mmCIF file of C-alpha atoms in Angstrom:
data_model
loop_
_atom_site.group_PDB
_atom_site.id
_atom_site.type_symbol
_atom_site.label_atom_id
_atom_site.label_comp_id
_atom_site.label_asym_id
_atom_site.label_seq_id
_atom_site.Cartn_x
_atom_site.Cartn_y
_atom_site.Cartn_z
ATOM 1 C CA UNK L 1 42.272 6.460 9.874
ATOM 2 C CA UNK L 2 44.339 6.512 6.717
ATOM 3 C CA UNK L 3 45.131 3.147 5.232
ATOM 4 C CA UNK L 4 41.851 1.541 6.317
ATOM 5 C CA UNK L 5 40.806 -0.494 3.267
ATOM 6 C CA UNK L 6 37.148 0.027 4.179
ATOM 7 C CA UNK L 7 37.405 3.806 3.788
ATOM 8 C CA UNK L 8 38.118 6.158 0.895
ATOM 9 C CA UNK L 9 39.679 9.606 1.220
ATOM 10 C CA UNK L 10 37.587 12.394 -0.292
ATOM 11 C CA UNK L 11 38.936 15.512 -2.020
ATOM 12 C CA UNK L 12 38.479 17.467 1.228
ATOM 13 C CA UNK L 13 40.756 15.103 3.185
ATOM 14 C CA UNK L 14 37.885 13.385 5.027
ATOM 15 C CA UNK L 15 37.618 9.573 4.975
ATOM 16 C CA UNK L 16 34.270 7.980 4.089
ATOM 17 C CA UNK L 17 33.465 4.353 5.085
ATOM 18 C CA UNK L 18 32.662 2.463 1.880
ATOM 19 C CA UNK L 19 29.495 0.768 3.168
ATOM 20 C CA UNK L 20 26.728 2.935 4.607
ATOM 21 C CA UNK L 21 23.297 2.282 6.064
ATOM 22 C CA UNK L 22 20.474 4.171 4.374
ATOM 23 C CA UNK L 23 17.612 5.194 6.652
ATOM 24 C CA UNK L 24 14.917 6.056 4.125
ATOM 25 C CA UNK L 25 11.703 4.312 5.128
ATOM 26 C CA UNK L 26 8.314 4.863 3.548
ATOM 27 C CA UNK L 27 6.625 4.128 6.876
ATOM 28 C CA UNK L 28 8.982 6.375 8.899
ATOM 29 C CA UNK L 29 8.637 4.076 11.910
ATOM 30 C CA UNK L 30 10.894 5.702 14.485
ATOM 31 C CA UNK L 31 11.381 2.664 16.725
ATOM 32 C CA UNK L 32 12.185 0.342 13.805
ATOM 33 C CA UNK L 33 14.735 2.824 12.450
ATOM 34 C CA UNK L 34 16.376 3.303 15.858
ATOM 35 C CA UNK L 35 16.612 -0.448 16.424
ATOM 36 C CA UNK L 36 18.139 -0.999 12.964
ATOM 37 C CA UNK L 37 20.764 1.696 13.603
ATOM 38 C CA UNK L 38 21.603 0.122 16.987
ATOM 39 C CA UNK L 39 22.061 -3.293 15.330
ATOM 40 C CA UNK L 40 24.156 -1.763 12.540
ATOM 41 C CA UNK L 41 26.471 -0.044 15.034
ATOM 42 C CA UNK L 42 27.076 -3.374 16.799
ATOM 43 C CA UNK L 43 28.018 -4.923 13.425
ATOM 44 C CA UNK L 44 30.554 -2.214 12.682
ATOM 45 C CA UNK L 45 28.590 0.195 10.475
ATOM 46 C CA UNK L 46 29.893 3.745 10.865
ATOM 47 C CA UNK L 47 28.444 5.485 7.807
ATOM 48 C CA UNK L 48 24.767 6.523 8.049
ATOM 49 C CA UNK L 49 22.723 8.255 5.370
ATOM 50 C CA UNK L 50 19.576 10.281 5.944
ATOM 51 C CA UNK L 51 17.773 13.301 4.487
ATOM 52 C CA UNK L 52 15.306 15.901 5.702
ATOM 53 C CA UNK L 53 12.579 14.497 3.442
ATOM 54 C CA UNK L 54 13.073 10.919 4.728
ATOM 55 C CA UNK L 55 11.780 11.905 8.167
ATOM 56 C CA UNK L 56 14.425 9.641 9.712
ATOM 57 C CA UNK L 57 16.818 12.289 11.085
ATOM 58 C CA UNK L 58 15.359 12.213 14.655
ATOM 59 C CA UNK L 59 15.385 8.393 14.851
ATOM 60 C CA UNK L 60 18.937 8.178 13.516
ATOM 61 C CA UNK L 61 20.072 10.904 15.887
ATOM 62 C CA UNK L 62 18.445 9.239 18.906
ATOM 63 C CA UNK L 63 20.168 5.917 18.191
ATOM 64 C CA UNK L 64 23.590 7.477 17.528
ATOM 65 C CA UNK L 65 23.436 9.834 20.515
ATOM 66 C CA UNK L 66 22.460 6.950 22.812
ATOM 67 C CA UNK L 67 25.398 4.893 21.521
ATOM 68 C CA UNK L 68 27.783 7.824 22.034
ATOM 69 C CA UNK L 69 26.554 8.581 25.551
ATOM 70 C CA UNK L 70 26.936 4.867 26.434
ATOM 71 C CA UNK L 71 30.540 4.992 25.214
ATOM 72 C CA UNK L 72 29.904 2.486 22.389
ATOM 73 C CA UNK L 73 31.242 4.826 19.694
ATOM 74 C CA UNK L 74 32.792 8.275 19.406
ATOM 75 C CA UNK L 75 31.395 10.990 17.146
ATOM 76 C CA UNK L 76 34.738 11.166 15.305
ATOM 77 C CA UNK L 77 34.316 7.522 14.196
ATOM 78 C CA UNK L 78 30.962 8.195 12.531
ATOM 79 C CA UNK L 79 30.237 9.506 9.045
ATOM 80 C CA UNK L 80 26.778 11.092 8.855
ATOM 81 C CA UNK L 81 25.229 12.384 5.631
ATOM 82 C CA UNK L 82 22.008 14.342 5.224
ATOM 83 C CA UNK L 83 20.516 16.285 2.328
ATOM 84 C CA UNK L 84 19.067 19.682 1.478
ATOM 85 C CA UNK L 85 15.471 19.266 0.298
ATOM 86 C CA UNK L 86 14.200 21.324 -2.656
ATOM 87 C CA UNK L 87 12.035 23.576 -0.474
ATOM 88 C CA UNK L 88 15.108 24.666 1.514
ATOM 89 C CA UNK L 89 17.259 25.892 -1.399
ATOM 90 C CA UNK L 90 16.425 29.470 -0.348
ATOM 91 C CA UNK L 91 18.300 29.015 2.969
ATOM 92 C CA UNK L 92 20.645 26.003 3.260
ATOM 93 C CA UNK L 93 22.163 27.310 6.511
ATOM 94 C CA UNK L 94 18.812 27.339 8.355
ATOM 95 C CA UNK L 95 17.918 23.964 6.824
ATOM 96 C CA UNK L 96 21.165 22.399 8.044
ATOM 97 C CA UNK L 97 20.731 23.904 11.518
ATOM 98 C CA UNK L 98 17.294 22.243 11.662
ATOM 99 C CA UNK L 99 18.787 18.935 10.491
ATOM 100 C CA UNK L 100 21.434 19.163 13.234
ATOM 101 C CA UNK L 101 18.702 19.819 15.812
ATOM 102 C CA UNK L 102 16.815 16.771 14.525
ATOM 103 C CA UNK L 103 19.952 14.649 14.821
ATOM 104 C CA UNK L 104 21.169 16.132 18.105
ATOM 105 C CA UNK L 105 24.559 16.699 16.435
ATOM 106 C CA UNK L 106 26.923 19.658 16.213
ATOM 107 C CA UNK L 107 27.986 18.960 12.632
ATOM 108 C CA UNK L 108 27.437 16.668 9.629
ATOM 109 C CA UNK L 109 30.210 14.872 7.790
ATOM 110 C CA UNK L 110 28.484 15.448 4.440
ATOM 111 C CA UNK L 111 25.640 17.713 3.327
ATOM 112 C CA UNK L 112 24.244 17.127 -0.153
ATOM 113 C CA UNK L 113 21.922 19.019 -2.488
ATOM 114 C CA UNK L 114 19.297 16.266 -2.729
ATOM 115 C CA UNK L 115 18.089 17.022 -6.292
ATOM 116 C CA UNK L 116 18.858 19.779 -8.813
ATOM 117 C CA UNK L 117 15.326 21.066 -8.183
ATOM 118 C CA UNK L 118 14.073 24.059 -6.179
ATOM 119 C CA UNK L 119 10.619 23.938 -4.586
ATOM 120 C CA UNK L 120 8.522 26.574 -2.844
ATOM 121 C CA UNK L 121 9.447 26.987 0.840
ATOM 122 C CA UNK L 122 6.291 25.325 2.225
ATOM 123 C CA UNK L 123 6.559 22.100 0.191
ATOM 124 C CA UNK L 124 7.165 19.237 2.620
ATOM 125 C CA UNK L 125 6.184 16.126 0.647
ATOM 126 C CA UNK L 126 8.511 13.946 -1.478
ATOM 127 C CA UNK L 127 6.482 13.974 -4.708
ATOM 128 C CA UNK L 128 6.043 17.617 -5.771
ATOM 129 C CA UNK L 129 3.055 18.780 -7.776
ATOM 130 C CA UNK L 130 3.228 21.222 -10.671
ATOM 131 C CA UNK L 131 2.446 24.244 -8.487
ATOM 132 C CA UNK L 132 5.248 23.351 -6.020
ATOM 133 C CA UNK L 133 8.224 24.291 -8.223
ATOM 134 C CA UNK L 134 10.284 27.443 -7.807
ATOM 135 C CA UNK L 135 12.850 28.946 -10.182
ATOM 136 C CA UNK L 136 16.094 26.989 -9.932
ATOM 137 C CA UNK L 137 19.159 29.078 -9.044
ATOM 138 C CA UNK L 138 21.935 26.609 -8.298
ATOM 139 C CA UNK L 139 24.537 29.343 -7.989
ATOM 140 C CA UNK L 140 22.735 30.826 -4.966
ATOM 141 C CA UNK L 141 21.991 27.363 -3.543
ATOM 142 C CA UNK L 142 25.633 26.332 -3.778
ATOM 143 C CA UNK L 143 26.771 29.604 -2.181
ATOM 144 C CA UNK L 144 24.508 28.653 0.758
ATOM 145 C CA UNK L 145 26.075 25.183 0.880
ATOM 146 C CA UNK L 146 29.557 26.754 0.932
ATOM 147 C CA UNK L 147 28.390 28.990 3.804
ATOM 148 C CA UNK L 148 27.394 25.838 5.762
ATOM 149 C CA UNK L 149 30.941 24.553 5.286
ATOM 150 C CA UNK L 150 32.483 27.889 6.236
ATOM 151 C CA UNK L 151 30.436 28.011 9.453
ATOM 152 C CA UNK L 152 31.611 24.512 10.478
ATOM 153 C CA UNK L 153 28.102 23.046 10.304
ATOM 154 C CA UNK L 154 29.453 20.263 8.056
ATOM 155 C CA UNK L 155 32.828 18.838 7.067
ATOM 156 C CA UNK L 156 31.963 18.366 3.418
ATOM 157 C CA UNK L 157 29.410 19.394 0.799
ATOM 158 C CA UNK L 158 28.276 17.585 -2.295
ATOM 159 C CA UNK L 159 25.383 16.788 -4.590
ATOM 160 C CA UNK L 160 22.958 13.983 -5.296
ATOM 161 C CA UNK L 161 21.194 12.966 -8.524
ATOM 162 C CA UNK L 162 23.435 15.238 -10.614
ATOM 163 C CA UNK L 163 24.416 14.265 -14.160
ATOM 164 C CA UNK L 164 28.001 14.897 -15.250
ATOM 165 C CA UNK L 165 26.741 17.883 -17.265
ATOM 166 C CA UNK L 166 25.080 19.404 -14.182
ATOM 167 C CA UNK L 167 28.297 19.009 -12.183
ATOM 168 C CA UNK L 168 30.247 20.548 -15.060
ATOM 169 C CA UNK L 169 27.909 23.558 -14.879
ATOM 170 C CA UNK L 170 28.266 23.717 -11.079
ATOM 171 C CA UNK L 171 32.065 23.819 -11.374
ATOM 172 C CA UNK L 172 31.862 27.008 -13.481
ATOM 173 C CA UNK L 173 30.802 28.998 -10.392
ATOM 174 C CA UNK L 174 31.654 26.831 -7.353
ATOM 175 C CA UNK L 175 34.415 28.016 -5.024
ATOM 176 C CA UNK L 176 34.350 24.566 -3.413
ATOM 177 C CA UNK L 177 34.285 21.465 -5.622
ATOM 178 C CA UNK L 178 31.673 18.935 -4.453
ATOM 179 C CA UNK L 179 33.328 16.155 -2.472
ATOM 180 C CA UNK L 180 30.719 13.608 -3.506
ATOM 181 C CA UNK L 181 27.889 12.849 -5.941
ATOM 182 C CA UNK L 182 25.346 10.349 -4.609
ATOM 183 C CA UNK L 183 23.482 8.651 -7.468
ATOM 184 C CA UNK L 184 21.515 5.514 -8.239
ATOM 185 C CA UNK L 185 24.127 2.924 -9.174
ATOM 186 C CA UNK L 186 24.018 -0.872 -9.340
ATOM 187 C CA UNK L 187 24.889 -3.616 -11.865
ATOM 188 C CA UNK L 188 21.830 -2.697 -13.959
ATOM 189 C CA UNK L 189 22.553 1.058 -13.870
ATOM 190 C CA UNK L 190 26.308 1.397 -13.996
ATOM 191 C CA UNK L 191 26.676 5.194 -14.309
ATOM 192 C CA UNK L 192 29.877 4.887 -16.345
ATOM 193 C CA UNK L 193 29.735 8.427 -17.744
ATOM 194 C CA UNK L 194 29.131 9.976 -14.307
ATOM 195 C CA UNK L 195 31.826 7.803 -12.727
ATOM 196 C CA UNK L 196 34.374 8.740 -15.381
ATOM 197 C CA UNK L 197 33.585 12.448 -15.132
ATOM 198 C CA UNK L 198 33.663 12.428 -11.315
ATOM 199 C CA UNK L 199 36.959 10.512 -11.261
ATOM 200 C CA UNK L 200 38.553 13.076 -13.581
ATOM 201 C CA UNK L 201 37.409 15.844 -11.231
ATOM 202 C CA UNK L 202 38.282 14.012 -7.980
ATOM 203 C CA UNK L 203 34.624 13.781 -6.932
ATOM 204 C CA UNK L 204 33.702 10.572 -5.125
ATOM 205 C CA UNK L 205 30.641 8.630 -6.332
ATOM 206 C CA UNK L 206 28.387 7.136 -3.675
ATOM 207 C CA UNK L 207 25.791 4.596 -4.819
ATOM 208 C CA UNK L 208 22.265 4.675 -3.459
ATOM 209 C CA UNK L 209 19.887 1.832 -4.345
ATOM 210 C CA UNK L 210 23.029 -0.241 -4.709
ATOM 211 C CA UNK L 211 20.761 -3.339 -4.798
ATOM 212 C CA UNK L 212 18.035 -1.712 -6.913
ATOM 213 C CA UNK L 213 16.004 -0.419 -3.977
ATOM 214 C CA UNK L 214 13.926 -3.560 -3.214
ATOM 215 C CA UNK L 215 11.378 -2.866 -0.484
ATOM 216 C CA UNK L 216 11.018 0.816 -1.410
ATOM 217 C CA UNK L 217 7.776 1.912 -3.055
ATOM 218 C CA UNK L 218 9.703 2.792 -6.236
ATOM 219 C CA UNK L 219 12.313 0.009 -5.974
ATOM 220 C CA UNK L 220 12.822 -3.196 -7.953
ATOM 221 C CA UNK L 221 14.062 -6.742 -7.332
ATOM 222 C CA UNK L 222 15.453 -6.911 -10.889
ATOM 223 C CA UNK L 223 19.091 -6.623 -9.751
ATOM 224 C CA UNK L 224 18.927 -9.348 -7.111
ATOM 225 C CA UNK L 225 16.827 -11.621 -9.364
ATOM 226 C CA UNK L 226 19.162 -11.283 -12.347
ATOM 227 C CA UNK L 227 20.486 -14.699 -13.477
ATOM 228 C CA UNK L 228 24.009 -13.326 -14.091
ATOM 229 C CA UNK L 229 24.217 -12.015 -10.516
ATOM 230 C CA UNK L 230 22.858 -15.366 -9.281
ATOM 231 C CA UNK L 231 25.392 -17.435 -11.204
ATOM 232 C CA UNK L 232 28.284 -15.284 -9.922
ATOM 233 C CA UNK L 233 26.999 -15.600 -6.352
ATOM 234 C CA UNK L 234 26.865 -19.411 -6.644
ATOM 235 C CA UNK L 235 30.417 -19.463 -8.009
ATOM 236 C CA UNK L 236 31.680 -17.587 -4.946
ATOM 237 C CA UNK L 237 29.382 -19.119 -2.324
ATOM 238 C CA UNK L 238 28.045 -15.604 -1.749
ATOM 239 C CA UNK L 239 24.606 -13.993 -1.977
ATOM 240 C CA UNK L 240 23.318 -11.930 -4.923
ATOM 241 C CA UNK L 241 23.305 -8.847 -2.662
ATOM 242 C CA UNK L 242 26.977 -9.339 -1.800
ATOM 243 C CA UNK L 243 27.867 -9.670 -5.495
ATOM 244 C CA UNK L 244 25.965 -6.486 -6.409
ATOM 245 C CA UNK L 245 27.566 -4.518 -3.575
ATOM 246 C CA UNK L 246 31.051 -5.829 -4.308
ATOM 247 C CA UNK L 247 30.630 -4.756 -7.936
ATOM 248 C CA UNK L 248 29.863 -1.192 -6.789
ATOM 249 C CA UNK L 249 32.856 -1.205 -4.445
ATOM 250 C CA UNK L 250 35.083 -2.560 -7.229
ATOM 251 C CA UNK L 251 34.155 0.491 -9.338
ATOM 252 C CA UNK L 252 35.512 2.803 -6.616
ATOM 253 C CA UNK L 253 32.128 3.836 -5.217
ATOM 254 C CA UNK L 254 30.880 3.688 -1.670
ATOM 255 C CA UNK L 255 27.532 1.892 -1.381
ATOM 256 C CA UNK L 256 24.451 2.863 0.629
ATOM 257 C CA UNK L 257 22.128 -0.008 1.478
ATOM 258 C CA UNK L 258 18.813 0.324 3.278
ATOM 259 C CA UNK L 259 17.923 -2.710 5.309
ATOM 260 C CA UNK L 260 16.384 -2.873 8.772
ATOM 261 C CA UNK L 261 16.659 -6.681 8.895
ATOM 262 C CA UNK L 262 19.409 -8.144 11.102
ATOM 263 C CA UNK L 263 20.395 -10.969 8.744
ATOM 264 C CA UNK L 264 20.531 -8.675 5.727
ATOM 265 C CA UNK L 265 22.544 -6.080 7.639
ATOM 266 C CA UNK L 266 25.134 -8.822 8.319
ATOM 267 C CA UNK L 267 24.904 -10.126 4.754
ATOM 268 C CA UNK L 268 25.570 -6.674 3.297
ATOM 269 C CA UNK L 269 28.657 -6.223 5.471
ATOM 270 C CA UNK L 270 29.891 -9.568 4.100
ATOM 271 C CA UNK L 271 30.405 -7.883 0.716
ATOM 272 C CA UNK L 272 33.636 -6.442 2.145
ATOM 273 C CA UNK L 273 35.145 -9.955 2.234
ATOM 274 C CA UNK L 274 34.096 -11.005 -1.284
ATOM 275 C CA UNK L 275 36.593 -10.853 -4.147
ATOM 276 C CA UNK L 276 35.209 -10.752 -7.677
ATOM 277 C CA UNK L 277 37.258 -12.106 -10.586
ATOM 278 C CA UNK L 278 37.821 -10.345 -13.907
ATOM 279 C CA UNK L 279 35.338 -12.670 -15.629
ATOM 280 C CA UNK L 280 32.654 -11.752 -13.054
ATOM 281 C CA UNK L 281 33.145 -8.055 -13.797
ATOM 282 C CA UNK L 282 33.018 -8.740 -17.555
ATOM 283 C CA UNK L 283 29.755 -10.646 -17.183
ATOM 284 C CA UNK L 284 28.220 -7.806 -15.150
ATOM 285 C CA UNK L 285 29.390 -5.264 -17.751
ATOM 286 C CA UNK L 286 27.268 -7.103 -20.345
ATOM 287 C CA UNK L 287 24.073 -6.827 -18.298
ATOM 288 C CA UNK L 288 21.252 -4.792 -19.804
ATOM 289 C CA UNK L 289 20.834 -1.395 -18.154
ATOM 290 C CA UNK L 290 17.644 0.082 -16.753
ATOM 291 C CA UNK L 291 17.235 3.087 -14.454
ATOM 292 C CA UNK L 292 14.808 2.517 -11.592
ATOM 293 C CA UNK L 293 14.562 5.952 -9.907
ATOM 294 C CA UNK L 294 13.680 8.036 -12.959
ATOM 295 C CA UNK L 295 12.400 11.135 -11.154
ATOM 296 C CA UNK L 296 9.296 11.685 -13.289
ATOM 297 C CA UNK L 297 7.799 13.860 -10.546
ATOM 298 C CA UNK L 298 10.500 16.481 -11.234
ATOM 299 C CA UNK L 299 9.504 16.848 -14.882
ATOM 300 C CA UNK L 300 6.609 18.920 -16.230
ATOM 301 C CA UNK L 301 5.891 21.248 -19.126
ATOM 302 C CA UNK L 302 5.215 24.456 -17.194
ATOM 303 C CA UNK L 303 6.962 24.988 -13.831
ATOM 304 C CA UNK L 304 9.888 22.541 -13.725
ATOM 305 C CA UNK L 305 13.258 23.495 -15.253
ATOM 306 C CA UNK L 306 13.101 20.064 -16.921
ATOM 307 C CA UNK L 307 10.462 19.492 -19.590
ATOM 308 C CA UNK L 308 11.569 15.898 -20.274
ATOM 309 C CA UNK L 309 13.297 13.065 -18.434
ATOM 310 C CA UNK L 310 16.213 13.514 -20.878
ATOM 311 C CA UNK L 311 16.632 17.130 -19.681
ATOM 312 C CA UNK L 312 16.612 16.061 -16.028
ATOM 313 C CA UNK L 313 19.395 13.541 -16.645
ATOM 314 C CA UNK L 314 21.021 15.318 -19.642
ATOM 315 C CA UNK L 315 20.506 12.254 -21.835
ATOM 316 C CA UNK L 316 22.450 10.080 -19.357
ATOM 317 C CA UNK L 317 19.454 7.759 -19.225
#
């Protein structure tokens, strides 16, 4: 619905809810994931983020399909994102069809290239080894993504973990401009260059690890423990998580937060009601920056297209 302040219109005319529930879970506990999605739906969450490699597509699909069949929500009200894993770059159409089977859905709202990395077709684990890499050919991968769109398997296509330089390269051959770039973004990793570039090219930025990824095996509590975030939260009678999320929203991004805890699910939604002042934003702008998800496993000297971390992120690190 146009005019809803909790949604943003993408360059393809589709509206994305600005707070989403991430379903990545290291344990991949199906029942826990389903229960969290059920709770989130009752609290008004409509945007759900998954990926083939998370292993959470079936659990998310079960919870959403049950809610739809019970008349609690209509498919048109939901925004569902999943991602093309590196081992599926050779055939995005088949990969998306499998994702839709996992979810029990007819289409996705957004399908993203998970990383600018191609892996051999049999690689099914999240941390690739040196022998797992294949030759990257983003032009062919993106043509496959455009085919998914053409076939009506998704309403939008985009990228994830792409630097502004990698998007610039993509735009030299893309027939369809990505609708979205999902990247790590929080008060300690502000992504100003990527945000500026994406804004100029009408590409929406969606923030994963919007709280720094606490609870994930690679995550950090540094954002929520930061004294600046704490002092701002006390000033507004809010929580550090709400301050961090509101900062991301104030920069024009949508935010993806992974929590399976009922109180935290409610707390995160409360960020929509918080208003930050100019001085709060200025204080956050002064915070030291540190990237948490560095992607070292995608860098090696022989088989990866990226020999250094700087090459992976094009010095945006």
